[in-house]
mmCIF file with all atom_site columns, C-alpha atoms in Angstrom:
data_model
loop_
_atom_site.group_PDB
_atom_site.id
_atom_site.type_symbol
_atom_site.label_atom_id
_atom_site.label_alt_id
_atom_site.label_comp_id
_atom_site.label_asym_id
_atom_site.label_entity_id
_atom_site.label_seq_id
_atom_site.pdbx_PDB_ins_code
_atom_site.Cartn_x
_atom_site.Cartn_y
_atom_site.Cartn_z
_atom_site.occupancy
_atom_site.B_iso_or_equiv
_atom_site.pdbx_formal_charge
_atom_site.auth_seq_id
_atom_site.auth_comp_id
_atom_site.auth_asym_id
_atom_site.auth_atom_id
_atom_site.pdbx_PDB_model_num
ATOM 1   C CA . MET A 1 1   ? 76.733 137.957 171.301 1.00 0.00 ? 1   MET A CA 1
ATOM 2   C CA . GLN A 1 2   ? 75.481 137.894 174.990 1.00 0.00 ? 2   GLN A CA 1
ATOM 3   C CA . GLN A 1 3   ? 78.887 136.414 176.192 1.00 0.00 ? 3   GLN A CA 1
ATOM 4   C CA . ASN A 1 4   ? 80.682 139.186 174.498 1.00 0.00 ? 4   ASN A CA 1
ATOM 5   C CA . GLY A 1 5   ? 78.542 142.021 175.613 1.00 0.00 ? 5   GLY A CA 1
ATOM 6   C CA . CYS A 1 6   ? 76.909 142.773 172.188 1.00 0.00 ? 6   CYS A CA 1
ATOM 7   C CA . ASP A 1 7   ? 73.397 144.032 172.571 1.00 0.00 ? 7   ASP A CA 1
ATOM 8   C CA . THR A 1 8   ? 72.224 144.541 169.007 1.00 0.00 ? 8   THR A CA 1
ATOM 9   C CA . ALA A 1 9   ? 72.711 143.095 165.583 1.00 0.00 ? 9   ALA A CA 1
ATOM 10  C CA . ALA A 1 10  ? 71.983 144.518 162.161 1.00 0.00 ? 10  ALA A CA 1
ATOM 11  C CA . LEU A 1 11  ? 70.640 141.961 159.786 1.00 0.00 ? 11  LEU A CA 1
ATOM 12  C CA . GLN A 1 12  ? 72.249 143.060 156.616 1.00 0.00 ? 12  GLN A CA 1
ATOM 13  C CA . ARG A 1 13  ? 69.760 142.390 153.785 1.00 0.00 ? 13  ARG A CA 1
ATOM 14  C CA . PHE A 1 14  ? 70.863 142.405 150.282 1.00 0.00 ? 14  PHE A CA 1
ATOM 15  C CA . ASN A 1 15  ? 68.522 142.381 147.249 1.00 0.00 ? 15  ASN A CA 1
ATOM 16  C CA . PRO A 1 16  ? 66.150 139.478 148.281 1.00 0.00 ? 16  PRO A CA 1
ATOM 17  C CA . THR A 1 17  ? 64.430 139.291 144.866 1.00 0.00 ? 17  THR A CA 1
ATOM 18  C CA . GLY A 1 18  ? 67.252 137.139 143.284 1.00 0.00 ? 18  GLY A CA 1
ATOM 19  C CA . GLY A 1 19  ? 68.161 133.545 143.844 1.00 0.00 ? 19  GLY A CA 1
ATOM 20  C CA . GLU A 1 20  ? 69.354 134.059 147.213 1.00 0.00 ? 20  GLU A CA 1
ATOM 21  C CA . GLY A 1 21  ? 65.832 135.470 148.376 1.00 0.00 ? 21  GLY A CA 1
ATOM 22  C CA . PRO A 1 22  ? 64.658 132.275 150.143 1.00 0.00 ? 22  PRO A CA 1
ATOM 23  C CA . THR A 1 23  ? 68.006 132.029 151.967 1.00 0.00 ? 23  THR A CA 1
ATOM 24  C CA . ARG A 1 24  ? 67.806 135.580 152.977 1.00 0.00 ? 24  ARG A CA 1
ATOM 25  C CA . ASP A 1 25  ? 64.224 135.236 154.269 1.00 0.00 ? 25  ASP A CA 1
ATOM 26  C CA . ALA A 1 26  ? 65.184 132.086 156.224 1.00 0.00 ? 26  ALA A CA 1
ATOM 27  C CA . MET A 1 27  ? 68.101 133.996 157.850 1.00 0.00 ? 27  MET A CA 1
ATOM 28  C CA . ALA A 1 28  ? 65.732 136.736 158.975 1.00 0.00 ? 28  ALA A CA 1
ATOM 29  C CA . VAL A 1 29  ? 63.623 134.196 160.796 1.00 0.00 ? 29  VAL A CA 1
ATOM 30  C CA . LYS A 1 30  ? 66.713 132.686 162.476 1.00 0.00 ? 30  LYS A CA 1
ATOM 31  C CA . VAL A 1 31  ? 68.025 136.118 163.591 1.00 0.00 ? 31  VAL A CA 1
ATOM 32  C CA . ARG A 1 32  ? 64.644 137.003 165.087 1.00 0.00 ? 32  ARG A CA 1
ATOM 33  C CA . GLN A 1 33  ? 64.369 133.729 166.940 1.00 0.00 ? 33  GLN A CA 1
ATOM 34  C CA . ALA A 1 34  ? 67.884 133.911 168.315 1.00 0.00 ? 34  ALA A CA 1
ATOM 35  C CA . ALA A 1 35  ? 67.379 137.586 169.404 1.00 0.00 ? 35  ALA A CA 1
ATOM 36  C CA . GLU A 1 36  ? 64.265 136.485 171.300 1.00 0.00 ? 36  GLU A CA 1
ATOM 37  C CA . GLN A 1 37  ? 65.821 133.470 172.826 1.00 0.00 ? 37  GLN A CA 1
ATOM 38  C CA . TYR A 1 38  ? 69.019 135.178 174.039 1.00 0.00 ? 38  TYR A CA 1
ATOM 39  C CA . GLY A 1 39  ? 67.575 138.623 174.950 1.00 0.00 ? 39  GLY A CA 1
ATOM 40  C CA . ARG A 1 40  ? 69.441 140.553 172.173 1.00 0.00 ? 40  ARG A CA 1
ATOM 41  C CA . LYS A 1 41  ? 67.947 143.189 169.868 1.00 0.00 ? 41  LYS A CA 1
ATOM 42  C CA . PHE A 1 42  ? 68.068 143.213 165.995 1.00 0.00 ? 42  PHE A CA 1
ATOM 43  C CA . TYR A 1 43  ? 67.076 145.415 163.034 1.00 0.00 ? 43  TYR A CA 1
ATOM 44  C CA . ILE A 1 44  ? 67.061 145.185 159.340 1.00 0.00 ? 44  ILE A CA 1
ATOM 45  C CA . MET A 1 45  ? 69.848 146.908 157.520 1.00 0.00 ? 45  MET A CA 1
ATOM 46  C CA . TYR A 1 46  ? 69.333 147.086 153.755 1.00 0.00 ? 46  TYR A CA 1
ATOM 47  C CA . ASP A 1 47  ? 72.516 147.048 151.712 1.00 0.00 ? 47  ASP A CA 1
ATOM 48  C CA . ALA A 1 48  ? 71.505 148.775 148.466 1.00 0.00 ? 48  ALA A CA 1
ATOM 49  C CA . THR A 1 49  ? 74.599 147.525 146.526 1.00 0.00 ? 49  THR A CA 1
ATOM 50  C CA . GLY A 1 50  ? 73.639 146.291 143.111 1.00 0.00 ? 50  GLY A CA 1
ATOM 51  C CA . TRP A 1 51  ? 69.801 146.712 143.213 1.00 0.00 ? 51  TRP A CA 1
ATOM 52  C CA . THR A 1 52  ? 68.658 147.606 139.860 1.00 0.00 ? 52  THR A CA 1
ATOM 53  C CA . ASN A 1 53  ? 65.013 148.335 140.941 1.00 0.00 ? 53  ASN A CA 1
ATOM 54  C CA . MET A 1 54  ? 66.011 149.420 144.340 1.00 0.00 ? 54  MET A CA 1
ATOM 55  C CA . GLN A 1 55  ? 63.294 151.964 144.957 1.00 0.00 ? 55  GLN A CA 1
ATOM 56  C CA . SER A 1 56  ? 60.317 149.726 144.317 1.00 0.00 ? 56  SER A CA 1
ATOM 57  C CA . GLU A 1 57  ? 61.954 146.501 145.489 1.00 0.00 ? 57  GLU A CA 1
ATOM 58  C CA . MET A 1 58  ? 63.047 147.846 148.812 1.00 0.00 ? 58  MET A CA 1
ATOM 59  C CA . LYS A 1 59  ? 59.644 149.348 149.545 1.00 0.00 ? 59  LYS A CA 1
ATOM 60  C CA . ALA A 1 60  ? 57.885 146.049 148.586 1.00 0.00 ? 60  ALA A CA 1
ATOM 61  C CA . ASP A 1 61  ? 60.301 143.948 150.557 1.00 0.00 ? 61  ASP A CA 1
ATOM 62  C CA . TRP A 1 62  ? 59.657 146.223 153.714 1.00 0.00 ? 62  TRP A CA 1
ATOM 63  C CA . THR A 1 63  ? 55.882 146.154 153.135 1.00 0.00 ? 63  THR A CA 1
ATOM 64  C CA . ALA A 1 64  ? 55.512 142.484 152.307 1.00 0.00 ? 64  ALA A CA 1
ATOM 65  C CA . LYS A 1 65  ? 58.107 140.851 154.567 1.00 0.00 ? 65  LYS A CA 1
ATOM 66  C CA . MET A 1 66  ? 60.384 142.854 156.873 1.00 0.00 ? 66  MET A CA 1
ATOM 67  C CA . SER A 1 67  ? 57.895 145.192 158.510 1.00 0.00 ? 67  SER A CA 1
ATOM 68  C CA . ALA A 1 68  ? 56.391 142.116 160.164 1.00 0.00 ? 68  ALA A CA 1
ATOM 69  C CA . TYR A 1 69  ? 59.562 141.716 162.264 1.00 0.00 ? 69  TYR A CA 1
ATOM 70  C CA . THR A 1 70  ? 58.974 144.933 164.001 1.00 0.00 ? 70  THR A CA 1
ATOM 71  C CA . SER A 1 71  ? 56.258 143.091 166.041 1.00 0.00 ? 71  SER A CA 1
ATOM 72  C CA . SER A 1 72  ? 59.089 141.232 167.877 1.00 0.00 ? 72  SER A CA 1
ATOM 73  C CA . PRO A 1 73  ? 59.792 142.492 171.353 1.00 0.00 ? 73  PRO A CA 1
ATOM 74  C CA . ALA A 1 74  ? 63.577 141.953 170.230 1.00 0.00 ? 74  ALA A CA 1
ATOM 75  C CA . TYR A 1 75  ? 63.219 144.405 167.354 1.00 0.00 ? 75  TYR A CA 1
ATOM 76  C CA . ALA A 1 76  ? 65.440 147.535 168.041 1.00 0.00 ? 76  ALA A CA 1
ATOM 77  C CA . ARG A 1 77  ? 63.596 150.845 168.492 1.00 0.00 ? 77  ARG A CA 1
ATOM 78  C CA . GLN A 1 78  ? 64.784 154.388 168.787 1.00 0.00 ? 78  GLN A CA 1
ATOM 79  C CA . ASN A 1 79  ? 62.389 156.967 170.217 1.00 0.00 ? 79  ASN A CA 1
ATOM 80  C CA . GLY A 1 80  ? 59.702 154.447 170.023 1.00 0.00 ? 80  GLY A CA 1
ATOM 81  C CA . LYS A 1 81  ? 60.169 153.815 166.231 1.00 0.00 ? 81  LYS A CA 1
ATOM 82  C CA . PRO A 1 82  ? 61.471 150.613 164.570 1.00 0.00 ? 82  PRO A CA 1
ATOM 83  C CA . VAL A 1 83  ? 65.045 151.016 163.319 1.00 0.00 ? 83  VAL A CA 1
ATOM 84  C CA . VAL A 1 84  ? 65.856 150.467 159.738 1.00 0.00 ? 84  VAL A CA 1
ATOM 85  C CA . CYS A 1 85  ? 69.245 151.180 158.154 1.00 0.00 ? 85  CYS A CA 1
ATOM 86  C CA . ILE A 1 86  ? 70.186 151.740 154.561 1.00 0.00 ? 86  ILE A CA 1
ATOM 87  C CA . TRP A 1 87  ? 73.720 151.329 153.552 1.00 0.00 ? 87  TRP A CA 1
ATOM 88  C CA . GLY A 1 88  ? 74.985 152.649 150.259 1.00 0.00 ? 88  GLY A CA 1
ATOM 89  C CA . PHE A 1 89  ? 73.168 155.899 149.233 1.00 0.00 ? 89  PHE A CA 1
ATOM 90  C CA . GLY A 1 90  ? 75.563 158.491 147.744 1.00 0.00 ? 90  GLY A CA 1
ATOM 91  C CA . PHE A 1 91  ? 78.605 156.278 147.161 1.00 0.00 ? 91  PHE A CA 1
ATOM 92  C CA . ASP A 1 92  ? 80.518 157.085 143.997 1.00 0.00 ? 92  ASP A CA 1
ATOM 93  C CA . GLU A 1 93  ? 80.351 153.516 142.655 1.00 0.00 ? 93  GLU A CA 1
ATOM 94  C CA . ALA A 1 94  ? 78.798 152.045 139.634 1.00 0.00 ? 94  ALA A CA 1
ATOM 95  C CA . ASN A 1 95  ? 76.736 149.542 141.598 1.00 0.00 ? 95  ASN A CA 1
ATOM 96  C CA . LYS A 1 96  ? 75.198 152.385 143.685 1.00 0.00 ? 96  LYS A CA 1
ATOM 97  C CA . ALA A 1 97  ? 74.262 154.858 140.809 1.00 0.00 ? 97  ALA A CA 1
ATOM 98  C CA . TRP A 1 98  ? 70.635 155.773 141.806 1.00 0.00 ? 98  TRP A CA 1
ATOM 99  C CA . PRO A 1 99  ? 69.661 159.395 141.517 1.00 0.00 ? 99  PRO A CA 1
ATOM 100 C CA . ALA A 1 100 ? 69.622 161.505 144.801 1.00 0.00 ? 100 ALA A CA 1
ATOM 101 C CA . SER A 1 101 ? 65.824 161.971 144.303 1.00 0.00 ? 101 SER A CA 1
ATOM 102 C CA . VAL A 1 102 ? 65.193 158.205 144.181 1.00 0.00 ? 102 VAL A CA 1
ATOM 103 C CA . CYS A 1 103 ? 67.332 157.627 147.409 1.00 0.00 ? 103 CYS A CA 1
ATOM 104 C CA . LEU A 1 104 ? 65.469 160.559 149.146 1.00 0.00 ? 104 LEU A CA 1
ATOM 105 C CA . ASP A 1 105 ? 62.207 159.055 148.219 1.00 0.00 ? 105 ASP A CA 1
ATOM 106 C CA . VAL A 1 106 ? 63.106 155.718 149.885 1.00 0.00 ? 106 VAL A CA 1
ATOM 107 C CA . VAL A 1 107 ? 64.357 157.414 153.096 1.00 0.00 ? 107 VAL A CA 1
ATOM 108 C CA . ASN A 1 108 ? 61.269 159.622 153.328 1.00 0.00 ? 108 ASN A CA 1
ATOM 109 C CA . TRP A 1 109 ? 59.025 156.691 152.540 1.00 0.00 ? 109 TRP A CA 1
ATOM 110 C CA . LEU A 1 110 ? 60.527 154.597 155.351 1.00 0.00 ? 110 LEU A CA 1
ATOM 111 C CA . LYS A 1 111 ? 60.172 157.555 157.716 1.00 0.00 ? 111 LYS A CA 1
ATOM 112 C CA . GLY A 1 112 ? 56.539 157.807 156.578 1.00 0.00 ? 112 GLY A CA 1
ATOM 113 C CA . GLN A 1 113 ? 55.996 154.106 157.607 1.00 0.00 ? 113 GLN A CA 1
ATOM 114 C CA . GLY A 1 114 ? 56.978 155.232 161.075 1.00 0.00 ? 114 GLY A CA 1
ATOM 115 C CA . CYS A 1 115 ? 60.632 154.121 160.933 1.00 0.00 ? 115 CYS A CA 1
ATOM 116 C CA . TYR A 1 116 ? 63.863 155.625 162.537 1.00 0.00 ? 116 TYR A CA 1
ATOM 117 C CA . VAL A 1 117 ? 66.092 155.545 159.472 1.00 0.00 ? 117 VAL A CA 1
ATOM 118 C CA . ILE A 1 118 ? 69.986 155.245 159.791 1.00 0.00 ? 118 ILE A CA 1
ATOM 119 C CA . GLY A 1 119 ? 72.128 155.902 156.806 1.00 0.00 ? 119 GLY A CA 1
ATOM 120 C CA . GLY A 1 120 ? 75.472 154.103 156.108 1.00 0.00 ? 120 GLY A CA 1
ATOM 121 C CA . VAL A 1 121 ? 77.089 156.730 154.013 1.00 0.00 ? 121 VAL A CA 1
ATOM 122 C CA . PRO A 1 122 ? 80.489 157.446 152.368 1.00 0.00 ? 122 PRO A CA 1
ATOM 123 C CA . THR A 1 123 ? 83.428 158.816 154.295 1.00 0.00 ? 123 THR A CA 1
ATOM 124 C CA . HIS A 1 124 ? 83.211 162.274 152.489 1.00 0.00 ? 124 HIS A CA 1
ATOM 125 C CA . TRP A 1 125 ? 79.436 162.588 152.488 1.00 0.00 ? 125 TRP A CA 1
ATOM 126 C CA . LEU A 1 126 ? 79.578 166.130 153.744 1.00 0.00 ? 126 LEU A CA 1
ATOM 127 C CA . PRO A 1 127 ? 81.691 167.744 151.021 1.00 0.00 ? 127 PRO A CA 1
ATOM 128 C CA . GLY A 1 128 ? 80.351 165.301 148.412 1.00 0.00 ? 128 GLY A CA 1
ATOM 129 C CA . ASN A 1 129 ? 83.700 164.473 146.964 1.00 0.00 ? 129 ASN A CA 1
ATOM 130 C CA . GLU A 1 130 ? 86.276 161.611 146.702 1.00 0.00 ? 130 GLU A CA 1
ATOM 131 C CA . ASP A 1 131 ? 84.186 158.443 147.651 1.00 0.00 ? 131 ASP A CA 1
ATOM 132 C CA . SER A 1 132 ? 80.831 160.336 147.566 1.00 0.00 ? 132 SER A CA 1
ATOM 133 C CA . ARG A 1 133 ? 78.659 161.554 144.775 1.00 0.00 ? 133 ARG A CA 1
ATOM 134 C CA . PRO A 1 134 ? 77.959 165.258 144.756 1.00 0.00 ? 134 PRO A CA 1
ATOM 135 C CA . GLY A 1 135 ? 74.394 166.390 145.211 1.00 0.00 ? 135 GLY A CA 1
ATOM 136 C CA . TYR A 1 136 ? 73.241 163.837 148.007 1.00 0.00 ? 136 TYR A CA 1
ATOM 137 C CA . LEU A 1 137 ? 73.380 166.232 150.942 1.00 0.00 ? 137 LEU A CA 1
ATOM 138 C CA . ASP A 1 138 ? 69.631 166.430 151.227 1.00 0.00 ? 138 ASP A CA 1
ATOM 139 C CA . VAL A 1 139 ? 69.517 162.516 151.234 1.00 0.00 ? 139 VAL A CA 1
ATOM 140 C CA . HIS A 1 140 ? 72.136 162.351 154.113 1.00 0.00 ? 140 HIS A CA 1
ATOM 141 C CA . HIS A 1 141 ? 70.268 165.054 156.047 1.00 0.00 ? 141 HIS A CA 1
ATOM 142 C CA . ALA A 1 142 ? 66.905 163.164 155.700 1.00 0.00 ? 142 ALA A CA 1
ATOM 143 C CA . PHE A 1 143 ? 68.337 160.192 157.702 1.00 0.00 ? 143 PHE A CA 1
ATOM 144 C CA . ASN A 1 144 ? 67.629 160.305 161.413 1.00 0.00 ? 144 ASN A CA 1
ATOM 145 C CA . MET A 1 145 ? 71.210 159.108 162.049 1.00 0.00 ? 145 MET A CA 1
ATOM 146 C CA . LEU A 1 146 ? 74.270 158.610 160.032 1.00 0.00 ? 146 LEU A CA 1
#
């Protein structure tokens, strides 16, 4: 990353409660160590694809594991707040079918934890059509950045 002028990496975190959980946890440790060693920044990017109990599991993962990474001097911050990204809210796909109210709760909860929350959203998020579910505009507006 340093040799190619990349300053920051998003550690994409899929549902860590399944069989890959230990591997995902170990990768987080490696990303932190590498960022600190090489003077790069990193942040957690939750990919919500396929999470069946996303609302409770994402909150639990942040509280029990990932929030600890924000103590690293290499953890990315915006406006003094630790950065967290959520990719997948509002997509019109079967593996991302949570109600808008559930998604909004997660975004607001992370913001309540003091985070700067980025959203990875569908191409047509604003009109709420084509690749986007209608009714998610409040969710998208709740993100600090899209």
